[in-house]
PDB file of C-alpha atoms and ligand atoms in Angstrom:
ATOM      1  CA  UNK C   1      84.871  48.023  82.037  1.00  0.00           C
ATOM      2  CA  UNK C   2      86.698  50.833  84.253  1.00  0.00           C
ATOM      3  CA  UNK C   3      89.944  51.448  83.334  1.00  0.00           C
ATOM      4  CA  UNK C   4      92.583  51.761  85.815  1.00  0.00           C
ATOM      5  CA  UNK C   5      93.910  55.213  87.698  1.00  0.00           C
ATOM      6  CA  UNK C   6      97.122  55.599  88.679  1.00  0.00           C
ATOM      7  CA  UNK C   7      97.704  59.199  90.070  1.00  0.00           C
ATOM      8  CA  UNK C   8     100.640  60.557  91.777  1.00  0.00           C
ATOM      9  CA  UNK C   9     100.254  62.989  95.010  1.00  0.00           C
ATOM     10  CA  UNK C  10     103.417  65.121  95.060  1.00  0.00           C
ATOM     11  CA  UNK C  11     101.808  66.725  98.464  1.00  0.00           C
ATOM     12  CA  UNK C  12     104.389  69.911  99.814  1.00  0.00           C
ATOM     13  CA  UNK C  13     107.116  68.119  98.058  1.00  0.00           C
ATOM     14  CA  UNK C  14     109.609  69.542  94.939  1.00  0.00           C
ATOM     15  CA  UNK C  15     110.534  72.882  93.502  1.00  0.00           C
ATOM     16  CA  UNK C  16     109.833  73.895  89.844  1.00  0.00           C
ATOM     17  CA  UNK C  17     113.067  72.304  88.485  1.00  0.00           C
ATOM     18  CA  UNK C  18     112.297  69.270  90.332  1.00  0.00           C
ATOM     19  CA  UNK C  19     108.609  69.002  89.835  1.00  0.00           C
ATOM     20  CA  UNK C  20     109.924  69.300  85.837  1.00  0.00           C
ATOM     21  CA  UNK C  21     112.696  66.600  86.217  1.00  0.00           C
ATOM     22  CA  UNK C  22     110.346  64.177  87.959  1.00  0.00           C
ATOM     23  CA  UNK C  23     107.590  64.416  85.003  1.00  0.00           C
ATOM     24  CA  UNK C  24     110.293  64.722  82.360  1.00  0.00           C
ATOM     25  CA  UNK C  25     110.968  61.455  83.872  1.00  0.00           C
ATOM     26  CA  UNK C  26     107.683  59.758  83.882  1.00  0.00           C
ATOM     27  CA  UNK C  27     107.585  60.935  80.471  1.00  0.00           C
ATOM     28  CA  UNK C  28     109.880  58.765  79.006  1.00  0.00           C
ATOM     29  CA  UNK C  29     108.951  55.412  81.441  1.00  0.00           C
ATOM     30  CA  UNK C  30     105.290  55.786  81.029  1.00  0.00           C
ATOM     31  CA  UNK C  31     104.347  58.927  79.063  1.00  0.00           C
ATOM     32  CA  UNK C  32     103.075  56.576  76.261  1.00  0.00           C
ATOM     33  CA  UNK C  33     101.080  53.861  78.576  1.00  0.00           C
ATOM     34  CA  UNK C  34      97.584  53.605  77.098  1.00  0.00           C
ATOM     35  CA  UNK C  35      96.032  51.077  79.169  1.00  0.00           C
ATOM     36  CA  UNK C  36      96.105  52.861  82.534  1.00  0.00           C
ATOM     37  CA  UNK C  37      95.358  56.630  83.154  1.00  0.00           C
ATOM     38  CA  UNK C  38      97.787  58.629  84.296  1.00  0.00           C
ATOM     39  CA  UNK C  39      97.894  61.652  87.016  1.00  0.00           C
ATOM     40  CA  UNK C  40     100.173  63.740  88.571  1.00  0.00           C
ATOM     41  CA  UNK C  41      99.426  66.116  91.373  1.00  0.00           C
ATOM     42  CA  UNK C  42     102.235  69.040  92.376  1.00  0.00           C
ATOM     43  CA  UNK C  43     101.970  71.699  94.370  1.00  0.00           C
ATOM     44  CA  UNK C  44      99.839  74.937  92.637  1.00  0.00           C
ATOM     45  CA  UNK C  45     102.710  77.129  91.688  1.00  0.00           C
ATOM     46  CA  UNK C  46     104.589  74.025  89.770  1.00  0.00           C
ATOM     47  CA  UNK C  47     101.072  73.173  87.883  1.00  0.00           C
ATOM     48  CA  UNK C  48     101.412  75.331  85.141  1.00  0.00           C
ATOM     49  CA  UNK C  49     104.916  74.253  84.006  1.00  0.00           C
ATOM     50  CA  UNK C  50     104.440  70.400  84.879  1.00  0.00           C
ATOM     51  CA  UNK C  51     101.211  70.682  82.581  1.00  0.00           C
ATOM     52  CA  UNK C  52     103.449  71.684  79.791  1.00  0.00           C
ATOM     53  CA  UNK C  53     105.942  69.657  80.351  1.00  0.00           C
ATOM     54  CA  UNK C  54     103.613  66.741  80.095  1.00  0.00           C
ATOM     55  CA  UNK C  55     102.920  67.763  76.461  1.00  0.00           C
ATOM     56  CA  UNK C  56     100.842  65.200  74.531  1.00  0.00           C
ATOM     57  CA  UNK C  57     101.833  62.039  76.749  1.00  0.00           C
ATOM     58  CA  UNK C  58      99.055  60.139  78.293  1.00  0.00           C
ATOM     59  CA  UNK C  59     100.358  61.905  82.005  1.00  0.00           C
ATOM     60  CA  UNK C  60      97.357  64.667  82.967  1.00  0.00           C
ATOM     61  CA  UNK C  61      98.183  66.887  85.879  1.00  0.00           C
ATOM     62  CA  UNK C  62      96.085  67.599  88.741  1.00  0.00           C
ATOM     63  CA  UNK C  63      95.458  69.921  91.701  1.00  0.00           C
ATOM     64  CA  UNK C  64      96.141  68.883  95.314  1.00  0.00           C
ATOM     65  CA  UNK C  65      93.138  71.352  96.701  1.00  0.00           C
ATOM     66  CA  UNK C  66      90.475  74.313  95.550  1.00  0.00           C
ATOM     67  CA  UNK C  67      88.388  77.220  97.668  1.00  0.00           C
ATOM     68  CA  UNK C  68      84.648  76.518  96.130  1.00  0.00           C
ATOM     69  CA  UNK C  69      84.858  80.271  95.349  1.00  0.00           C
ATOM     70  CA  UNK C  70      86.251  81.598  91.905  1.00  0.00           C
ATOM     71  CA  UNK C  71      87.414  84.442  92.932  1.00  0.00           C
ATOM     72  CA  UNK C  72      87.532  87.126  96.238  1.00  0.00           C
ATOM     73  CA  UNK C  73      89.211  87.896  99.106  1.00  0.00           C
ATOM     74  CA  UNK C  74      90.216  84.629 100.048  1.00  0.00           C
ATOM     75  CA  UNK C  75      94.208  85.200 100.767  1.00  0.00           C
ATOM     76  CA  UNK C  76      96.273  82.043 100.300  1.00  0.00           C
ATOM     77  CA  UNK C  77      93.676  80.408  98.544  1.00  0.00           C
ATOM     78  CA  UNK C  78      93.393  78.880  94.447  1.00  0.00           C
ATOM     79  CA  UNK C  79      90.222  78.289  93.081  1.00  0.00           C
ATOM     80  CA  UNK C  80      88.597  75.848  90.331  1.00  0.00           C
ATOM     81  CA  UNK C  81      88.913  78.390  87.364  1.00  0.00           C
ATOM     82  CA  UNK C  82      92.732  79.219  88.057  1.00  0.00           C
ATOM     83  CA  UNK C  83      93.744  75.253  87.959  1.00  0.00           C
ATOM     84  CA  UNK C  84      91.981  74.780  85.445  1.00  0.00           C
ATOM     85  CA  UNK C  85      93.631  77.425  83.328  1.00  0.00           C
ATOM     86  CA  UNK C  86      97.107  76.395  84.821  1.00  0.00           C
ATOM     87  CA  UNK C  87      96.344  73.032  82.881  1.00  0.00           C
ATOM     88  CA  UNK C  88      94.678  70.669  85.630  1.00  0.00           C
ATOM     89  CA  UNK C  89      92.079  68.359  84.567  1.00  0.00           C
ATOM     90  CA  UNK C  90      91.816  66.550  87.748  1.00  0.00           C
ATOM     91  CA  UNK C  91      91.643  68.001  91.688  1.00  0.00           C
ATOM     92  CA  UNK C  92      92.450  65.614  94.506  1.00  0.00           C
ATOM     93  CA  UNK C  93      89.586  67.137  97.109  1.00  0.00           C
ATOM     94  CA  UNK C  94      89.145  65.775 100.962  1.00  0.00           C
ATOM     95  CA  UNK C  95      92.521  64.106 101.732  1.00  0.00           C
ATOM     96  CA  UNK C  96      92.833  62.857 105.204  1.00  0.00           C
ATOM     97  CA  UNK C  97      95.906  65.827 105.552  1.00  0.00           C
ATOM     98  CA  UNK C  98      93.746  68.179 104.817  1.00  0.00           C
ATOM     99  CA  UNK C  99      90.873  67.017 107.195  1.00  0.00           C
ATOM    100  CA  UNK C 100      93.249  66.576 109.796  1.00  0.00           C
ATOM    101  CA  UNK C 101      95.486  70.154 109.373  1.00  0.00           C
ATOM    102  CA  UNK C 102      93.510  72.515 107.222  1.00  0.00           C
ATOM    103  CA  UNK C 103      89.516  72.215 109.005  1.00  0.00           C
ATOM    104  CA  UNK C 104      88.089  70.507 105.473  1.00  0.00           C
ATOM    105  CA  UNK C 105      84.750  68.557 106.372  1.00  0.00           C
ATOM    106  CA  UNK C 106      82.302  66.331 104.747  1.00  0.00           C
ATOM    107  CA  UNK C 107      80.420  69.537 103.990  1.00  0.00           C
ATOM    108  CA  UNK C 108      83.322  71.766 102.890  1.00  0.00           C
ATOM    109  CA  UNK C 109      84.240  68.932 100.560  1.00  0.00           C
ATOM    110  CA  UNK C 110      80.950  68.880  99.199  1.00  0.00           C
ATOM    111  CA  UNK C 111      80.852  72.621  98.170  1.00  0.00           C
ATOM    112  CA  UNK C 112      84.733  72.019  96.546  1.00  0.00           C
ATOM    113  CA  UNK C 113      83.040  69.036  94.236  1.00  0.00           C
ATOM    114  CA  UNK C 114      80.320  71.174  93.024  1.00  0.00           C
ATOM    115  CA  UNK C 115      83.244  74.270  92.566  1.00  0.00           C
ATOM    116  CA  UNK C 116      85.418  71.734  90.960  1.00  0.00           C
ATOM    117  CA  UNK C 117      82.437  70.322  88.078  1.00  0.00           C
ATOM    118  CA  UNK C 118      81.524  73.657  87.362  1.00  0.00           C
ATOM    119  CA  UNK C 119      84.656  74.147  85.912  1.00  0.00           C
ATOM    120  CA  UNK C 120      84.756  70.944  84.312  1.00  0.00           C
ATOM    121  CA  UNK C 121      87.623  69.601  86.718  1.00  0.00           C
ATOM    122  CA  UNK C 122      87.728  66.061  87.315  1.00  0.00           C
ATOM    123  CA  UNK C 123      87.593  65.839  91.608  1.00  0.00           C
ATOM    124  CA  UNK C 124      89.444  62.517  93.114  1.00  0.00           C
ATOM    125  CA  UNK C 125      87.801  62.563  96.567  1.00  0.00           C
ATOM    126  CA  UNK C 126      89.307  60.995  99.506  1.00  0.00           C
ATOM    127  CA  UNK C 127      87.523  59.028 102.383  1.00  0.00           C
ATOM    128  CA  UNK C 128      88.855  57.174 104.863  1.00  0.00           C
ATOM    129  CA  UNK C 129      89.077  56.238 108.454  1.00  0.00           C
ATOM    130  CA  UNK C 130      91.280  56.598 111.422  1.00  0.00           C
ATOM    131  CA  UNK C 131      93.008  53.536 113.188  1.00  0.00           C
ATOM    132  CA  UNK C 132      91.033  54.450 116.080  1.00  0.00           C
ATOM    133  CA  UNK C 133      87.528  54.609 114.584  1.00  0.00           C
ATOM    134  CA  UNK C 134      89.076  51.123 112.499  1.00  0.00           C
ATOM    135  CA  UNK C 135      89.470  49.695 116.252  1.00  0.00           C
ATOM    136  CA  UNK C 136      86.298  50.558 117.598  1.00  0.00           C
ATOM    137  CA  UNK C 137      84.597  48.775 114.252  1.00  0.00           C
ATOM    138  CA  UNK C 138      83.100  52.221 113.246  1.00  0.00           C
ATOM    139  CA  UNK C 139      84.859  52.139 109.278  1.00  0.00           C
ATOM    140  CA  UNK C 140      82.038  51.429 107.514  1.00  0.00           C
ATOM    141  CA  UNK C 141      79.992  53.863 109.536  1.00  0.00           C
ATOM    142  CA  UNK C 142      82.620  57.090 108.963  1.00  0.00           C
ATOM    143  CA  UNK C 143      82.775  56.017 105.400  1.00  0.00           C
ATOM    144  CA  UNK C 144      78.946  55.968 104.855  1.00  0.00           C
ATOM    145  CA  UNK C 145      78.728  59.305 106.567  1.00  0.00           C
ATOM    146  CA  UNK C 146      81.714  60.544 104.271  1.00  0.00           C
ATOM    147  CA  UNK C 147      79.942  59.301 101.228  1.00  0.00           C
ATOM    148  CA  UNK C 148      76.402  60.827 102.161  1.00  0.00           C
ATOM    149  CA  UNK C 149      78.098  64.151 103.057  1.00  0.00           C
ATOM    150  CA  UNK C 150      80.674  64.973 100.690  1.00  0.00           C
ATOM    151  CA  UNK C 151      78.281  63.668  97.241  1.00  0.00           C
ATOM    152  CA  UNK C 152      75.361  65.384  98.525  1.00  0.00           C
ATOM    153  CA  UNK C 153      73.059  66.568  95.987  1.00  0.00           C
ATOM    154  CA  UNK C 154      75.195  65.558  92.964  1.00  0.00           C
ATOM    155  CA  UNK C 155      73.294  64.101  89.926  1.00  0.00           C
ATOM    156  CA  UNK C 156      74.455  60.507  88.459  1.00  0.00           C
ATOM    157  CA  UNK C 157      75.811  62.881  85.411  1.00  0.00           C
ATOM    158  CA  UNK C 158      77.535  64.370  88.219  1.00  0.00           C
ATOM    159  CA  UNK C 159      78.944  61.132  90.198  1.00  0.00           C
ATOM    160  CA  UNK C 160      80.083  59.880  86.495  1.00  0.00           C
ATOM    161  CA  UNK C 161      82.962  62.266  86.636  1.00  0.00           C
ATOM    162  CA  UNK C 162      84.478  61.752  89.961  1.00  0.00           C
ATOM    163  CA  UNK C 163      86.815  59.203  91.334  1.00  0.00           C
ATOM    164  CA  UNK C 164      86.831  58.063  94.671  1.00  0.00           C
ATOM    165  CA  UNK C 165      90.122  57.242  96.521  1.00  0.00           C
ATOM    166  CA  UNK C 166      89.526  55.045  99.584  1.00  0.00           C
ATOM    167  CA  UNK C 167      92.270  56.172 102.136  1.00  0.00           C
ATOM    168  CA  UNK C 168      92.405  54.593 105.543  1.00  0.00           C
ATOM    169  CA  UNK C 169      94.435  57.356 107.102  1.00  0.00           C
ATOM    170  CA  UNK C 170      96.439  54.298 109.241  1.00  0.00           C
ATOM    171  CA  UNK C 171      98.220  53.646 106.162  1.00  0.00           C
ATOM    172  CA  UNK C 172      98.873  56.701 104.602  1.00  0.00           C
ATOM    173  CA  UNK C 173     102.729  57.425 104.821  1.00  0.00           C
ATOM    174  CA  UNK C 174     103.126  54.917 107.215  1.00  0.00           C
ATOM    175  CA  UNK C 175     104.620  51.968 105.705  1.00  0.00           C
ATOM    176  CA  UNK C 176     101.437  50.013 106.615  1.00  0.00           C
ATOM    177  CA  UNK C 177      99.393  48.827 103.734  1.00  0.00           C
ATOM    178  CA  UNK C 178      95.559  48.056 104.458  1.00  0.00           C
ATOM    179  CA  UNK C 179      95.587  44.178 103.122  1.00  0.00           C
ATOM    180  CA  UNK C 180      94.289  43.313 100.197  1.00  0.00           C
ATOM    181  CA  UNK C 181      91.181  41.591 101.828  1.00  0.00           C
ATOM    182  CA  UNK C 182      90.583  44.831 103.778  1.00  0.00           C
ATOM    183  CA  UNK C 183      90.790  47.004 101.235  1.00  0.00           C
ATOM    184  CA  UNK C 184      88.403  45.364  99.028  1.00  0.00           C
ATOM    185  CA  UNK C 185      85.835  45.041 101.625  1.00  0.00           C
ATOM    186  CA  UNK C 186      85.444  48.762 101.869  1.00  0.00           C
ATOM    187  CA  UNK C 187      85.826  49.026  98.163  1.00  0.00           C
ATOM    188  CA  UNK C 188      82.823  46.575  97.901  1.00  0.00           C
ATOM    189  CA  UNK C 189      81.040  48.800 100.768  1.00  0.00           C
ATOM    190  CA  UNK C 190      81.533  52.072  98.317  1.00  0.00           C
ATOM    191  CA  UNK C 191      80.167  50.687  95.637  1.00  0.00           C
ATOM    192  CA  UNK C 192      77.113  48.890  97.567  1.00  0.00           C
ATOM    193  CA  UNK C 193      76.766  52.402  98.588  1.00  0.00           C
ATOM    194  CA  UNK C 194      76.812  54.184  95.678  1.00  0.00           C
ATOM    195  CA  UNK C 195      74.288  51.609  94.026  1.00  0.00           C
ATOM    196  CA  UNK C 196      71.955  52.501  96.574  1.00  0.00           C
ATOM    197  CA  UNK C 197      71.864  56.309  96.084  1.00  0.00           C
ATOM    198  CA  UNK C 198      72.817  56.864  92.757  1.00  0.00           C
ATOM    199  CA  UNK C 199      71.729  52.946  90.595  1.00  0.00           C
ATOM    200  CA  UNK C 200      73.471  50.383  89.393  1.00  0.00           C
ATOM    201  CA  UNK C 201      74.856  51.541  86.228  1.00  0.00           C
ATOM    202  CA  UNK C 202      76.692  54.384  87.954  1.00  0.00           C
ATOM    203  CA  UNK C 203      77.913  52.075  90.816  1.00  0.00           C
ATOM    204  CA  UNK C 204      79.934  49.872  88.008  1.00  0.00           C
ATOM    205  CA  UNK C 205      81.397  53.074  86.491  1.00  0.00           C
ATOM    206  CA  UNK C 206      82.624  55.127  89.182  1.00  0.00           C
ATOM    207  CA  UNK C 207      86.389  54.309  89.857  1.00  0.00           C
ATOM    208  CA  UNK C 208      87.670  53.712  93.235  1.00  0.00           C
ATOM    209  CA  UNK C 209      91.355  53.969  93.659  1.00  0.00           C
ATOM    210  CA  UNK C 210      92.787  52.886  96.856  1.00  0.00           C
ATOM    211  CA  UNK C 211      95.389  54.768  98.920  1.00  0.00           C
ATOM    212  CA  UNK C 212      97.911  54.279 101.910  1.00  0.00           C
ATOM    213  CA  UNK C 213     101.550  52.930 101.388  1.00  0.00           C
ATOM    214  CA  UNK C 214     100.748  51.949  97.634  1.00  0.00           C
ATOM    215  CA  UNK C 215     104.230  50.881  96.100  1.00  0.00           C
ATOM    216  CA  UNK C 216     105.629  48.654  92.883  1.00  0.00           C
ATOM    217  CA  UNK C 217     105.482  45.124  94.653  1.00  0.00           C
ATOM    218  CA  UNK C 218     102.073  45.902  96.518  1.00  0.00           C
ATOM    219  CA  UNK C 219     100.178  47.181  92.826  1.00  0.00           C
ATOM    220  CA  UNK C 220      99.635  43.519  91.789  1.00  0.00           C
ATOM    221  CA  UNK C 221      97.860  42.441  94.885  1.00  0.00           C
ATOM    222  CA  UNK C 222      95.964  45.308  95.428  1.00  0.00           C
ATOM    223  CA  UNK C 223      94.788  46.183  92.093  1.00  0.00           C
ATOM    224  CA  UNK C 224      93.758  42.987  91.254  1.00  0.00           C
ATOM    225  CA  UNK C 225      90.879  42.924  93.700  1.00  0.00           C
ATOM    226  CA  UNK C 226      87.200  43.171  91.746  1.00  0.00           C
ATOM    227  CA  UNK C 227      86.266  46.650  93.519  1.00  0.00           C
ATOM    228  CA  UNK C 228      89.624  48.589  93.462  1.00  0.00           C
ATOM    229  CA  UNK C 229      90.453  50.710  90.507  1.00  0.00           C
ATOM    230  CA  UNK C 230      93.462  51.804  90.828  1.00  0.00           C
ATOM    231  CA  UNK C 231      95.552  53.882  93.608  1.00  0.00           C
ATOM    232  CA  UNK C 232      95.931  57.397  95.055  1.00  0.00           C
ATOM    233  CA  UNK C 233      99.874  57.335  95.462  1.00  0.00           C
ATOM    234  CA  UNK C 234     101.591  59.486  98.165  1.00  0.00           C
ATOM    235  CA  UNK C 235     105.475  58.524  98.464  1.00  0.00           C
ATOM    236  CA  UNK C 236     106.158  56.410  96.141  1.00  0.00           C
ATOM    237  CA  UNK C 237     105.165  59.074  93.423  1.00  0.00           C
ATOM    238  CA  UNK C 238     108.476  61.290  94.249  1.00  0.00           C
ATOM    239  CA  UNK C 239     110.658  59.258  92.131  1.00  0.00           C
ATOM    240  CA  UNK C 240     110.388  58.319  88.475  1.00  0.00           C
ATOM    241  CA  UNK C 241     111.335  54.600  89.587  1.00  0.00           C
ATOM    242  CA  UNK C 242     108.436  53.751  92.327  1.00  0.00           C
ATOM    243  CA  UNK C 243     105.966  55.610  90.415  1.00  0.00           C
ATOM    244  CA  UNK C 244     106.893  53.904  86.807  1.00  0.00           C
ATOM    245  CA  UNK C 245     107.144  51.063  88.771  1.00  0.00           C
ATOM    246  CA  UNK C 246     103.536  50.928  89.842  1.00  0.00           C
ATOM    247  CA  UNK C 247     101.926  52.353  86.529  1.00  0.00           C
ATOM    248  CA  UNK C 248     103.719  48.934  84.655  1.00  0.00           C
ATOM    249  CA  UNK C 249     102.544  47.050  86.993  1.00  0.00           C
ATOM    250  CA  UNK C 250      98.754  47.965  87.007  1.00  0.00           C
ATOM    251  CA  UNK C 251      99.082  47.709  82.782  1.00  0.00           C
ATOM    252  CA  UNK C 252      97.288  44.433  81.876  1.00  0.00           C
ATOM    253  CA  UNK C 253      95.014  44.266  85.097  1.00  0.00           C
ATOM    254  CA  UNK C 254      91.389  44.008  83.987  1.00  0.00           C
ATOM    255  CA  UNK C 255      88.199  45.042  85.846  1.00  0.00           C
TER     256      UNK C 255
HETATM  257  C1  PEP W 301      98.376  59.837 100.129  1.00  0.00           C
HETATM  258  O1  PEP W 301      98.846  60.778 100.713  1.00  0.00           O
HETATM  259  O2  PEP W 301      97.352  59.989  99.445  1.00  0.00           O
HETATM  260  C2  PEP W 301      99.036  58.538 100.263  1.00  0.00           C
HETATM  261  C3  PEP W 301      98.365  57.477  99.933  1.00  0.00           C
HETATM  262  O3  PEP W 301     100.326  58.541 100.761  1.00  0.00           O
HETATM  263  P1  PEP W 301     101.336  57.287 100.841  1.00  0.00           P
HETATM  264  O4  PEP W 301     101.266  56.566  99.516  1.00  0.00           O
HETATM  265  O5  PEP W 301     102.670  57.886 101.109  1.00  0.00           O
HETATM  266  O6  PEP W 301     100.856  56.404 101.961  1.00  0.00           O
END
């Protein structure tokens, strides 16, 4: 059975006190949720103090981005030893912003995963496509490619610890939600997928969340497909409400 993953991404949004008021927050609507897993991802400079903040609630905090370095001259950068230390235990690697803005590639993302297990970090990677390669029929090709590039050379022991958080970058932000139907049929390509390359015992363990306009009346829906695991949450994750909102209504969905 995979347990649902509900994680929060806070993107270039809140200041320390606010980062600390909006976990405070989800502390006392959801700190004590068992049946779901919990993840919030702020900016680097707030992770330290939202990590302690979420004390020994079931709320683990999370990294929006590493360098695959540890250390150097790599101004601007944070790397998979630093987060870690700072009190991350997951790191959201590959979102479509950071494709799109920031140059990260299928092969970039690959050297970030094998930074990120190194250190023991749990990576959430993000596929997706674009409404124009969605037009032209190409989303199960770009996904395919994204798989094959970004999990490159990883062991099974490897895939066990990541998630992966189907995006199509038409919904993200956007108010559009990819239905329920079309969202599971990419899910159910993922998984094919990973079957193929890394077995069938792996394939029904590895979580897939899905992402792109996720919010509390959507969850049901969406979560209760067989192939999606749970959801990569942009906007709706700034306020205790939405997010609470979503995380009680995931608890009591069963894969
Ligand atoms: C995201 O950025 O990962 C995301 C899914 O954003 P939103 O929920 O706002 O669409």
């Amino acid at each position: 059975m995979r347990k649902l993953f509900i994680a929060g991404n806070w993107k270039l949004n809140k200041t320390i006190p606010e980062a600390l008021e909006l976990v405070n927050g989800l502390r006392r609507e959801v700190g004590d949720v068992e049946e779901v897993d919990i993840a919030v991802c702020p900016v680097a400079v707030c992770l330290a103090e939202v990590a302690d903040a979420t004390g020994d609630s079931n709320i683990k905090v999370g990294a929006q981005n590493i360098y695959w370095e540890d250390t150097g001259a790599f101004t601007g950068e944070v790397s998979a030893p630093i987060i870690k230390e700072a009190g991350a235990v997951y790191v959201i690697l590959g979102h479509s912003e950071r494709r799109q803005f920031f140059g990260d590639t299928n092969e970039t993302v690959n050297k970030k995963i094998k930074a990120a297990l190194k250190h023991d970090l749990l990576p959430i990677v993000c596929i997706g496509e674009s409404l124009e390669e969605r037009e032209a029929g190409k989303t199960i090709a770009v996904i395919q490619k994204q798989c094959e590039g970004s999990f490159a050379g990883l062991t099974v022991e490897e895939m066990e610890k990541i998630t992966i958080a189907y995006e199509p970058i038409w919904a993200i932000g956007t108010g559009k939600t990819a239905t329920s139907a079309q969202a599971q049929e990419v899910h159910a390509f993922i998984r094919g997928w990973l079957k193929k390359a890394f077995g069938a015992d792996l394939a029904n363990d590895v979580r897939i969340q899905y992402g792109g306009s996720v919010k509390a009346e959507n969850t049901v829906e969406l979560l209760s497909q067989p192939d999606i695991d749970g959801a990569l949450v942009g906007g709706a994750s700034l306020k205790v409400d939405s997010f609470a909102g979503i995380i009680k209504n995931a608890v009591g969905i069963k894969k």
